[in-house]
Tab-separated table of C-alpha atoms in Angstrom:
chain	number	residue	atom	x	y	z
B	1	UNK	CA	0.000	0.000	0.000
B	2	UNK	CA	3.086	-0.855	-3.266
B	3	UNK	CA	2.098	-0.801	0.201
B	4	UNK	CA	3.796	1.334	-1.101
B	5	UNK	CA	7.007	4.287	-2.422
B	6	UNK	CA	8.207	5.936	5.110
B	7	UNK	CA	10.612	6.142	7.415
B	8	UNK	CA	11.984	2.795	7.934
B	9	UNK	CA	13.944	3.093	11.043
B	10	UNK	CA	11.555	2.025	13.916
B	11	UNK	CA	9.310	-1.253	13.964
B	12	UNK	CA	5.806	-0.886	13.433
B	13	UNK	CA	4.817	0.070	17.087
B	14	UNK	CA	7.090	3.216	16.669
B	15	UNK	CA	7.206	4.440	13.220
B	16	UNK	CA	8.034	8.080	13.208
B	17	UNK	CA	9.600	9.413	9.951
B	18	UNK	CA	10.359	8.743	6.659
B	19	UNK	CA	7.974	7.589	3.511
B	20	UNK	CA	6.659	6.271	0.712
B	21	UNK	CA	5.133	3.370	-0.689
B	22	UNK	CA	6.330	1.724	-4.111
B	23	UNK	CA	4.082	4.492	-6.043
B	24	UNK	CA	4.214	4.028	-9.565
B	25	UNK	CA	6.327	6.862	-11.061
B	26	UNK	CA	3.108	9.187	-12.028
B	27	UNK	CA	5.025	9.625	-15.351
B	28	UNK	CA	5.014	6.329	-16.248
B	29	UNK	CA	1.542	4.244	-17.925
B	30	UNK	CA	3.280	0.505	-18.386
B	31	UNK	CA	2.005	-2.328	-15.931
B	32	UNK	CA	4.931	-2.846	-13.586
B	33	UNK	CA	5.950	-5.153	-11.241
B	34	UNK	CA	7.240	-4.714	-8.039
B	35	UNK	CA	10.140	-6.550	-6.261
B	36	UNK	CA	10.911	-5.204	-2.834
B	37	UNK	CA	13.731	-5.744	-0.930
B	38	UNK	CA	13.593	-5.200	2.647
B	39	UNK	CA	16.293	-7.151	3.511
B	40	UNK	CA	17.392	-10.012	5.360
B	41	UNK	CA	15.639	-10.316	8.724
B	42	UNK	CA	12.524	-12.308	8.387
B	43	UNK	CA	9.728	-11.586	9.813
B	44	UNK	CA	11.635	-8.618	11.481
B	45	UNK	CA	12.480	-7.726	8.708
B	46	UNK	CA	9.146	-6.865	6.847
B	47	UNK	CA	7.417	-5.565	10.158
B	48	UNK	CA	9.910	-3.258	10.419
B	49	UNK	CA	8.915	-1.752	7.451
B	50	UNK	CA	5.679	-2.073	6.462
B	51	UNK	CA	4.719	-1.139	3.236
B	52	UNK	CA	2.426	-1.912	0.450
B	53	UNK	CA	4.698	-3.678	-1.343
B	54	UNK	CA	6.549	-5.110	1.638
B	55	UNK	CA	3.836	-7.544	3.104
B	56	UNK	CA	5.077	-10.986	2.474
B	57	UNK	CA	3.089	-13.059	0.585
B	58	UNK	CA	1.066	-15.486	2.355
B	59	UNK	CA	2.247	-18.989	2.588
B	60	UNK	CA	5.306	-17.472	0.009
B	61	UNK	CA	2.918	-17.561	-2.783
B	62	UNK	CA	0.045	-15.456	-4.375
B	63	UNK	CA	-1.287	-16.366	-7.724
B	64	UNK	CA	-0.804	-13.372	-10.137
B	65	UNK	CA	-4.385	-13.285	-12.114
B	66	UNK	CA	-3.828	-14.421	-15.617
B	67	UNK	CA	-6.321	-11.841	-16.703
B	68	UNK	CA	-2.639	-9.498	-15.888
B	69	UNK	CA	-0.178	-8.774	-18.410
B	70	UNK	CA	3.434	-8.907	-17.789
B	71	UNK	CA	5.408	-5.782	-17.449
B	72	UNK	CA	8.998	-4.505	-15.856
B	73	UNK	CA	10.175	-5.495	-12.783
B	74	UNK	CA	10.436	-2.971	-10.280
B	75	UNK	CA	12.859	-3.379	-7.313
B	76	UNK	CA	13.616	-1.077	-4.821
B	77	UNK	CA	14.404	-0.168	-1.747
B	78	UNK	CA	13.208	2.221	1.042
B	79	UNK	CA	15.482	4.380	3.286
B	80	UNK	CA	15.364	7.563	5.711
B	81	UNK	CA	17.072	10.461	3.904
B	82	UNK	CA	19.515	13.084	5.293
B	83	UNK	CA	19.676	16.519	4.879
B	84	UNK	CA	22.869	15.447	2.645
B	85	UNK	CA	21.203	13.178	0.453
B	86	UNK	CA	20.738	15.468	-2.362
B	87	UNK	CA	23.997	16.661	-2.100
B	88	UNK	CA	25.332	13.412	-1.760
B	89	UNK	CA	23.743	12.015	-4.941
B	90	UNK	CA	25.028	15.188	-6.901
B	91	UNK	CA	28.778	14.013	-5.420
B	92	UNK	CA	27.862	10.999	-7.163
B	93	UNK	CA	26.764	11.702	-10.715
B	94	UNK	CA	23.237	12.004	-9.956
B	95	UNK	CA	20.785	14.248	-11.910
B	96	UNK	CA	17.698	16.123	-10.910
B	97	UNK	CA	15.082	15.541	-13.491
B	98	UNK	CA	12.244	17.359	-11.832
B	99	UNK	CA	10.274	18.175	-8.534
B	100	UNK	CA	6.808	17.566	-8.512
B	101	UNK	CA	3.573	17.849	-5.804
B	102	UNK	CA	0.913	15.390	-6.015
B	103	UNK	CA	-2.029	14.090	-4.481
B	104	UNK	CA	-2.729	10.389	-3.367
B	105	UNK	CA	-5.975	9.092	-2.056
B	106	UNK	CA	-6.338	5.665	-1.020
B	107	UNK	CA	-9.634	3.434	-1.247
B	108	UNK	CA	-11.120	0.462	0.227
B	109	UNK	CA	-14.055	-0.556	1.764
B	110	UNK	CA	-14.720	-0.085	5.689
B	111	UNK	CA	-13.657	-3.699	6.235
B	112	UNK	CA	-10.207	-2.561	4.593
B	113	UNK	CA	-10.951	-6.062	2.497
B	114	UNK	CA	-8.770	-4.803	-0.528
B	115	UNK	CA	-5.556	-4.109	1.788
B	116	UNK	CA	-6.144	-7.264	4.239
B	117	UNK	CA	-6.099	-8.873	0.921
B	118	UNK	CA	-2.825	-7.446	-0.144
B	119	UNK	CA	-4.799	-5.023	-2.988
B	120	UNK	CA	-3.883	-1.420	-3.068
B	121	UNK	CA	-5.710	1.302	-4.631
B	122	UNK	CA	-4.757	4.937	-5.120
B	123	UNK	CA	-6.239	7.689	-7.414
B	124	UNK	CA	-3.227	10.436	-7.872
B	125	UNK	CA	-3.971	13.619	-9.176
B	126	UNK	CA	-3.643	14.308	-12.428
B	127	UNK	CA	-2.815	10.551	-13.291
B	128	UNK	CA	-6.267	8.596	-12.640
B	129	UNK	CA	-6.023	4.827	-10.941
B	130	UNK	CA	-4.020	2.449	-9.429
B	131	UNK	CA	-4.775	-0.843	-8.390
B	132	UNK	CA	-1.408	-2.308	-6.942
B	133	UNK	CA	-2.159	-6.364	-7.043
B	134	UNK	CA	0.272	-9.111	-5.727
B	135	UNK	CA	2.112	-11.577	-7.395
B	136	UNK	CA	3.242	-14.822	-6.966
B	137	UNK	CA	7.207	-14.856	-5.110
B	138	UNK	CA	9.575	-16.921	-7.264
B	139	UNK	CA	12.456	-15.095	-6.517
B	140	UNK	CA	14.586	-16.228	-3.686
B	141	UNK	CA	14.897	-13.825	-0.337
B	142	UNK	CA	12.678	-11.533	1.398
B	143	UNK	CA	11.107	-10.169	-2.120
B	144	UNK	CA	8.012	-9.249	-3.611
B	145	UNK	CA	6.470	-8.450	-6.455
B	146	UNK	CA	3.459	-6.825	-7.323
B	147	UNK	CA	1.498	-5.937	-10.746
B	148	UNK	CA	0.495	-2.224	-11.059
B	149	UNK	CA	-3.107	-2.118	-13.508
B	150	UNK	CA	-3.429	1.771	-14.642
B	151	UNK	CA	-6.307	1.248	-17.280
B	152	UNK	CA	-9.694	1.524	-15.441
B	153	UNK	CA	-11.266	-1.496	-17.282
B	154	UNK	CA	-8.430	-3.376	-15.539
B	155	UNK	CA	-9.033	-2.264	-12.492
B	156	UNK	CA	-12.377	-2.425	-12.056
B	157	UNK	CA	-12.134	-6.313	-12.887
B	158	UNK	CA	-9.639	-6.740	-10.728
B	159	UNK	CA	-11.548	-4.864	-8.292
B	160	UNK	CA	-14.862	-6.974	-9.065
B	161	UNK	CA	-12.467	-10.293	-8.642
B	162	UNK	CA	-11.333	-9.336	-5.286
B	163	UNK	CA	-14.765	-8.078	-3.802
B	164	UNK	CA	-16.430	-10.815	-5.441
B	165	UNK	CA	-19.248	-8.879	-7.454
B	166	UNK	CA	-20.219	-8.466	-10.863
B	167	UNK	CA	-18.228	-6.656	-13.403
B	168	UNK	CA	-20.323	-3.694	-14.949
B	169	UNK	CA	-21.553	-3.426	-18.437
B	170	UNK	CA	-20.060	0.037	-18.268
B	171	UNK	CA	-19.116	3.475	-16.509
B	172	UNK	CA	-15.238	2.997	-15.187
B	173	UNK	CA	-14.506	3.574	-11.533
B	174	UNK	CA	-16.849	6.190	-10.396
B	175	UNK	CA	-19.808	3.871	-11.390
B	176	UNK	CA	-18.292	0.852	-8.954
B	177	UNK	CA	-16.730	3.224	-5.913
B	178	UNK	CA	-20.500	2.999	-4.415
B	179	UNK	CA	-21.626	-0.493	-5.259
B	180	UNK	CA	-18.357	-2.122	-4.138
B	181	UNK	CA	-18.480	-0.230	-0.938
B	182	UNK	CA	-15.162	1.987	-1.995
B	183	UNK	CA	-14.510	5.002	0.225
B	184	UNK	CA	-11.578	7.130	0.648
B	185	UNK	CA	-9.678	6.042	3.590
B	186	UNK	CA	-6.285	8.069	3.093
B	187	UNK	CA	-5.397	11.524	1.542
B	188	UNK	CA	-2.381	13.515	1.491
B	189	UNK	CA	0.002	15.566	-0.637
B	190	UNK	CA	4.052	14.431	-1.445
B	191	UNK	CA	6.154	16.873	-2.489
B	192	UNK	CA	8.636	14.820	-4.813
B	193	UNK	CA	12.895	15.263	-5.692
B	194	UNK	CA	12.918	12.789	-8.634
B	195	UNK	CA	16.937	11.757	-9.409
B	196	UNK	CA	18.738	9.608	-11.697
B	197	UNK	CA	21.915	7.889	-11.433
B	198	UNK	CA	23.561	5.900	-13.683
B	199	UNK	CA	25.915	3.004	-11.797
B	200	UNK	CA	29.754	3.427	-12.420
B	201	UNK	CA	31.019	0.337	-15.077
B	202	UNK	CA	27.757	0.103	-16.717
B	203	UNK	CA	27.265	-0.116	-19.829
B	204	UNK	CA	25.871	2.407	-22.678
B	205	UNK	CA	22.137	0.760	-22.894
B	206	UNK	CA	21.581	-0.050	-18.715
B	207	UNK	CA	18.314	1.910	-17.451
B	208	UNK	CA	19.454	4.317	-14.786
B	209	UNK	CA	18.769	3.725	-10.992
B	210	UNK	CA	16.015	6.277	-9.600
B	211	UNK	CA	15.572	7.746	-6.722
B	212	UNK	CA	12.478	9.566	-5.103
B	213	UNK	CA	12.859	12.084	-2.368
B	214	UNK	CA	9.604	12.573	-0.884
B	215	UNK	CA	7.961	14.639	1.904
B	216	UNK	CA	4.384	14.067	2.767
B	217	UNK	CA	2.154	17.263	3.781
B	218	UNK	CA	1.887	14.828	7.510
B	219	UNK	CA	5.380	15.588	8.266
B	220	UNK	CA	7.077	12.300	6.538
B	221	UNK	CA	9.998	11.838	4.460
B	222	UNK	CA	11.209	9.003	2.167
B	223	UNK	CA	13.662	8.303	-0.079
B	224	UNK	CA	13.630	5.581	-2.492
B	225	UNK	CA	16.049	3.510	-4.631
B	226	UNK	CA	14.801	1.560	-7.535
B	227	UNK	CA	15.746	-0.310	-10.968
B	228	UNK	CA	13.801	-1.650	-13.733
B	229	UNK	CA	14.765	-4.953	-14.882
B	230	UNK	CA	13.002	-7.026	-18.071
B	231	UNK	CA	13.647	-10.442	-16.544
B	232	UNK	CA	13.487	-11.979	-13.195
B	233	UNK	CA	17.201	-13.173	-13.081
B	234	UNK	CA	17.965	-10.085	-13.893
B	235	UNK	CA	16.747	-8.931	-10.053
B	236	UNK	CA	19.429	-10.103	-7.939
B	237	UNK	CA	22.392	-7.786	-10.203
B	238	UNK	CA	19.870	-4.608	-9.395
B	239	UNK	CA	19.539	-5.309	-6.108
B	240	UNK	CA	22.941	-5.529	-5.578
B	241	UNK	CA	23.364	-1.859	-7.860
B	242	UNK	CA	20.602	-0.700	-5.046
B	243	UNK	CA	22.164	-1.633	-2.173
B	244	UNK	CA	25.606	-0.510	-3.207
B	245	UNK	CA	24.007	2.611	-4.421
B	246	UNK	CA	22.193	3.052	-0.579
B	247	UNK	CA	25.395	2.450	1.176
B	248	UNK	CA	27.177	4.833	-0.613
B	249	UNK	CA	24.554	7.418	0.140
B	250	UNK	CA	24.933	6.668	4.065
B	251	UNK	CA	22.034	4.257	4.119
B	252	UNK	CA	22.714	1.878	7.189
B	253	UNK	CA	22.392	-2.057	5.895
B	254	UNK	CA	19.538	-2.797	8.188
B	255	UNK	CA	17.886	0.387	7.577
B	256	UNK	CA	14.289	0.194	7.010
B	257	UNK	CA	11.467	2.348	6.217
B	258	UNK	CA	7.257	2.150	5.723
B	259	UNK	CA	5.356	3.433	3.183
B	260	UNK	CA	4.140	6.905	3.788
B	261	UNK	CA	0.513	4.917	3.580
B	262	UNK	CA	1.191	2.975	6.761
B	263	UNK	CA	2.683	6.051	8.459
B	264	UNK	CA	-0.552	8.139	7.793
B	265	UNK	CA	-2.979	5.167	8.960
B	266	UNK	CA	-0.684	4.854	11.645
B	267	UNK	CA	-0.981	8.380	12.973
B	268	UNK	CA	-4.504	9.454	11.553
B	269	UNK	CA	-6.177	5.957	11.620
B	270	UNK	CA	-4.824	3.368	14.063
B	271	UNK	CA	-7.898	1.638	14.202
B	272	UNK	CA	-7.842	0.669	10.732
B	273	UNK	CA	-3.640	0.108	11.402
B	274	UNK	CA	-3.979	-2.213	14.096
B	275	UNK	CA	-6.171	-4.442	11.797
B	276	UNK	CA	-3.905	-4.404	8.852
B	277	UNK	CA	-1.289	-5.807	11.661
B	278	UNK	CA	-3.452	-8.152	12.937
B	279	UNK	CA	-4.124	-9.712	9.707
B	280	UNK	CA	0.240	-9.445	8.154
B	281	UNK	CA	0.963	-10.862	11.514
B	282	UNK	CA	-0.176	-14.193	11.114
B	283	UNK	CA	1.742	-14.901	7.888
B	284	UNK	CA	4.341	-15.045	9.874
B	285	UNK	CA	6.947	-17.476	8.283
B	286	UNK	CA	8.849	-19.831	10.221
């Protein structure tokens, strides 16, 4: 809520800064899969930073639809930036390509039943819908990936799948938000530092890393690392590029952070937070 993309320094009962879930870069319309990479640690691990895209999948696997296309592979990694960061990444080749302010709102029904099901769904200003969906974990690790659907048909059959009602002849999203029970459950603003970096040794046609700065109007700041890769064994090489990249920006190796998603249900509704634990912590893994 993909998770999304906190600060990821404290464990759930104590999140305090930091943010962002694995948003979908709001200049970018291809499905995409995520593949997250909290790091070693478990269960630890993941409830240290809770995030949309961070929930493990239960029992290590989650059928991906079929009615999904395949797209990139996202991976990334959250991390509490510094006052430096910026700075730093400049130091290290890094390029500004723009700052932007946006909008998220966040949707479910009053039962949360898409995020206890591992479903996210955002409508961003100025971009239309989301529906972040997870997919099944092949790839070895603490990892996982999720399916981003943009195109409203998409998402309102996903959306119909998930809630288990019929799909409409017609009408897109604002016909379904009142017969599937859909209400607005999160709002806030990010104010966004969008950088790219290309790794040293790599070669002329490697996509960039990215990284998001972000600042939500709560009080929350983010920063994220994250590579596209076209193939699955192509995941472990960028999440080495990440990590290497992290470290050299002062990121601590068991640094963590949440999605600025949790952090907001955390502070605004912890009702609706202490159910999404209740229901993550029993997938526990052995």
């Amino acid at each position: 809520m993909g998770a999304g993309s906190g600060a990821e320094s404290g464990c759930l009962s104590g999140v305090g800064s930091g943010a962002t879930d694995g948003e979908r870069r709001e200049d970018t319309k291809e499905e995409t899969r995520h593949c997250q990479d909290p790091k070693e640690g478990g269960w630890r691990g993941w409830q240290s930073c809770l995030a949309p895209s961070q929930f493990p999948a239960k029992d290590g696997q989650i059928p991906l639809p079929g009615s999904m296309a395949q797209g990139l592979i996202e991976v990334e990694r959250k991390f509490v930036p510094s006052p430096g960061t910026e700075e730093r990444l400049q130091e290290l080749g890094g390029t500004l390509e723009r700052r932007v302010t946006f909008r998220d709102s966040y949707y479910d029904t009053p039962e949360l039943s898409l995020m206890r099901a591992d479903y996210w769904l955002r409508q961003r200003e100025g971009s239309g819908w989301e529906l972040k969906c997870p997919g099944a974990a092949s790839v070895s690790g603490p990892h996982t990936k999720y399916m981003e659907l943009t195109a409203e048909p998409a998402v309102v059959a996903q959306l119909c799948e998930v809630l288990r009602a019929e799909v409409p002849g017609a009408g897109g999203m604002a016909a379904v938000l009142g017969p599937l029970g859909l209400q607005e459950v999160a709002s806030f603003v990010t104010k966004r530092s969008a950088w790219k970096l290309v790794p040293r040794g790599a070669d002329e046609e490697e996509r960039p890393l990215r990284v998001d700065l972000d600042t939500a109007d709560f009080g929350y700041a983010v920063g994220e690392v994250e590579a596209l890769v076209q193939e699955e064994a192509e995941v472990p090489a960028a999440l080495e590029k990440i990590n290497s990249l992290s470290s050299m920006l002062g990121v601590l190796a068991q640094e963590t952070a949440p999605a600025k998603l949790i952090v907001y249900l955390q502070r605004f509704r912890p009702q609706d937070y202490q159910r999404l634990l209740e229901v993550y912590s029993s997938t526990e893994k052995p």
